Amino acid sequence: MTIEELFNNKIGVIGAGHIGQALILKLLEKGYPYDNMELTYNGSIFTFSDLYDNNLVDMIGSNASIVENSDIIILSVPPQSFSKIGEFNLDSDVLVISFMAGISIDTIKKQTGSDNIVKVIPTGPSTIRDSRAIAGFYPENKVAMELFDLLDFDCYSLDCEDDMDYISVAGCLPAVFCRVDYELDETRRDIERFSTDFPDFVEIARKTSQLVPDNNKDEFVESFSTKGGVTEAIINAIDNGDSLYDSLRAGLERARSLNM
């Protein structure tokens, strides 16, 4: 697929919070046509203010319009909000790319009607905007991979959907390394121990350690955290004095408990 062919696809982003807006702004930066993108959000005045500041207000549409007109639908709503969106009744070949941790492909298929689902979890929105995002995705899909390449994702293609739980933990690591020094031998040992069932975690941890900001670390951690989420579970365990290994395990268990 040429870049021109990719740009002909109409993209609908359902959930224009931090991740959704980061994706849209990066695509615009890469030359994706403004008129070929549409977004929806939950009505928050704070989100609207961000959309206004980023000149995205004219892109606001409705879920119904996105379902009717989009060739590619990006889901970036909080996982707990997905069921509230309702049925989509898509054609079975419409590409749906989910950025929602914890929502299974089968669940997405049932609610959207599409059989063409890709799950992806990147590091935080700031890394997307800075072209430094590291992401895991499943399954392989040519169009999705072209889009991830355009977004400058450093991608890991996973062998099975269950490995997304490890990617959910890996996506939190830039925030975790604001609390734990990656360079410590103890940290490296805990990472290697945690990586037994997912060896790529060692390499991903090394890469994500380079994403830690020099300043405003508390604000950076906050940008990664959602109430009741995986990052919160890991950070709370660290703050309670648990080892990094036990904290990562707490995050993994939280990721698994969120699966639907």
Tab-separated table of N, CA and C in Angstrom, residues 3 13 26 33 49 68 80 94 116 143 145 149 186 201 224 233 239 241 245:
chain	number	residue	atom	x	y	z
A	3	ILE	N	1.588	5.402	0.407
A	3	ILE	CA	1.144	6.374	1.395
A	3	ILE	C	-0.119	7.085	0.923
A	13	VAL	N	-11.902	8.273	15.123
A	13	VAL	CA	-11.320	8.036	16.439
A	13	VAL	C	-12.417	8.203	17.484
A	26	LYS	N	-0.322	13.397	15.702
A	26	LYS	CA	0.821	12.788	15.023
A	26	LYS	C	0.481	12.496	13.564
A	33	PRO	N	-4.668	13.699	5.783
A	33	PRO	CA	-5.649	14.759	5.497
A	33	PRO	C	-6.601	14.997	6.669
A	49	SER	N	-11.638	21.755	25.595
A	49	SER	CA	-10.638	22.819	25.634
A	49	SER	C	-9.355	22.393	24.932
A	68	GLU	N	-20.650	4.905	10.146
A	68	GLU	CA	-21.159	4.901	8.771
A	68	GLU	C	-20.071	5.204	7.740
A	80	GLN	N	-13.654	0.721	30.602
A	80	GLN	CA	-14.926	0.618	31.314
A	80	GLN	C	-16.051	1.364	30.601
A	94	VAL	N	-14.426	-4.068	8.097
A	94	VAL	CA	-13.966	-2.753	8.556
A	94	VAL	C	-12.870	-2.940	9.596
A	116	ASN	N	-12.378	-7.866	11.781
A	116	ASN	CA	-11.054	-7.367	11.431
A	116	ASN	C	-10.544	-6.467	12.563
A	143	VAL	N	-2.620	-3.188	6.888
A	143	VAL	CA	-3.002	-1.777	6.952
A	143	VAL	C	-2.650	-1.187	8.320
A	145	MET	N	-0.300	-2.176	10.308
A	145	MET	CA	1.149	-2.034	10.403
A	145	MET	C	1.645	-0.816	9.626
A	149	ASP	N	3.567	2.274	11.386
A	149	ASP	CA	4.827	2.773	10.836
A	149	ASP	C	4.753	4.284	10.621
A	186	GLU	N	19.551	-4.561	41.231
A	186	GLU	CA	18.323	-5.164	41.756
A	186	GLU	C	17.168	-4.993	40.786
A	201	PHE	N	10.237	-8.650	27.193
A	201	PHE	CA	10.073	-7.633	28.229
A	201	PHE	C	11.414	-7.012	28.626
A	224	PHE	N	0.274	8.888	32.733
A	224	PHE	CA	0.188	7.463	32.429
A	224	PHE	C	-0.924	6.779	33.218
A	233	ALA	N	-1.773	0.421	39.860
A	233	ALA	CA	-1.493	-0.775	40.660
A	233	ALA	C	-0.001	-0.947	40.911
A	239	ASP	N	5.127	2.308	46.001
A	239	ASP	CA	5.029	3.283	47.089
A	239	ASP	C	4.803	2.605	48.441
A	241	GLY	N	6.320	-0.065	49.298
A	241	GLY	CA	7.564	-0.725	49.665
A	241	GLY	C	7.776	-2.094	49.050
A	245	TYR	N	9.724	-6.546	41.287
A	245	TYR	CA	9.127	-7.780	40.772
A	245	TYR	C	7.691	-7.930	41.269
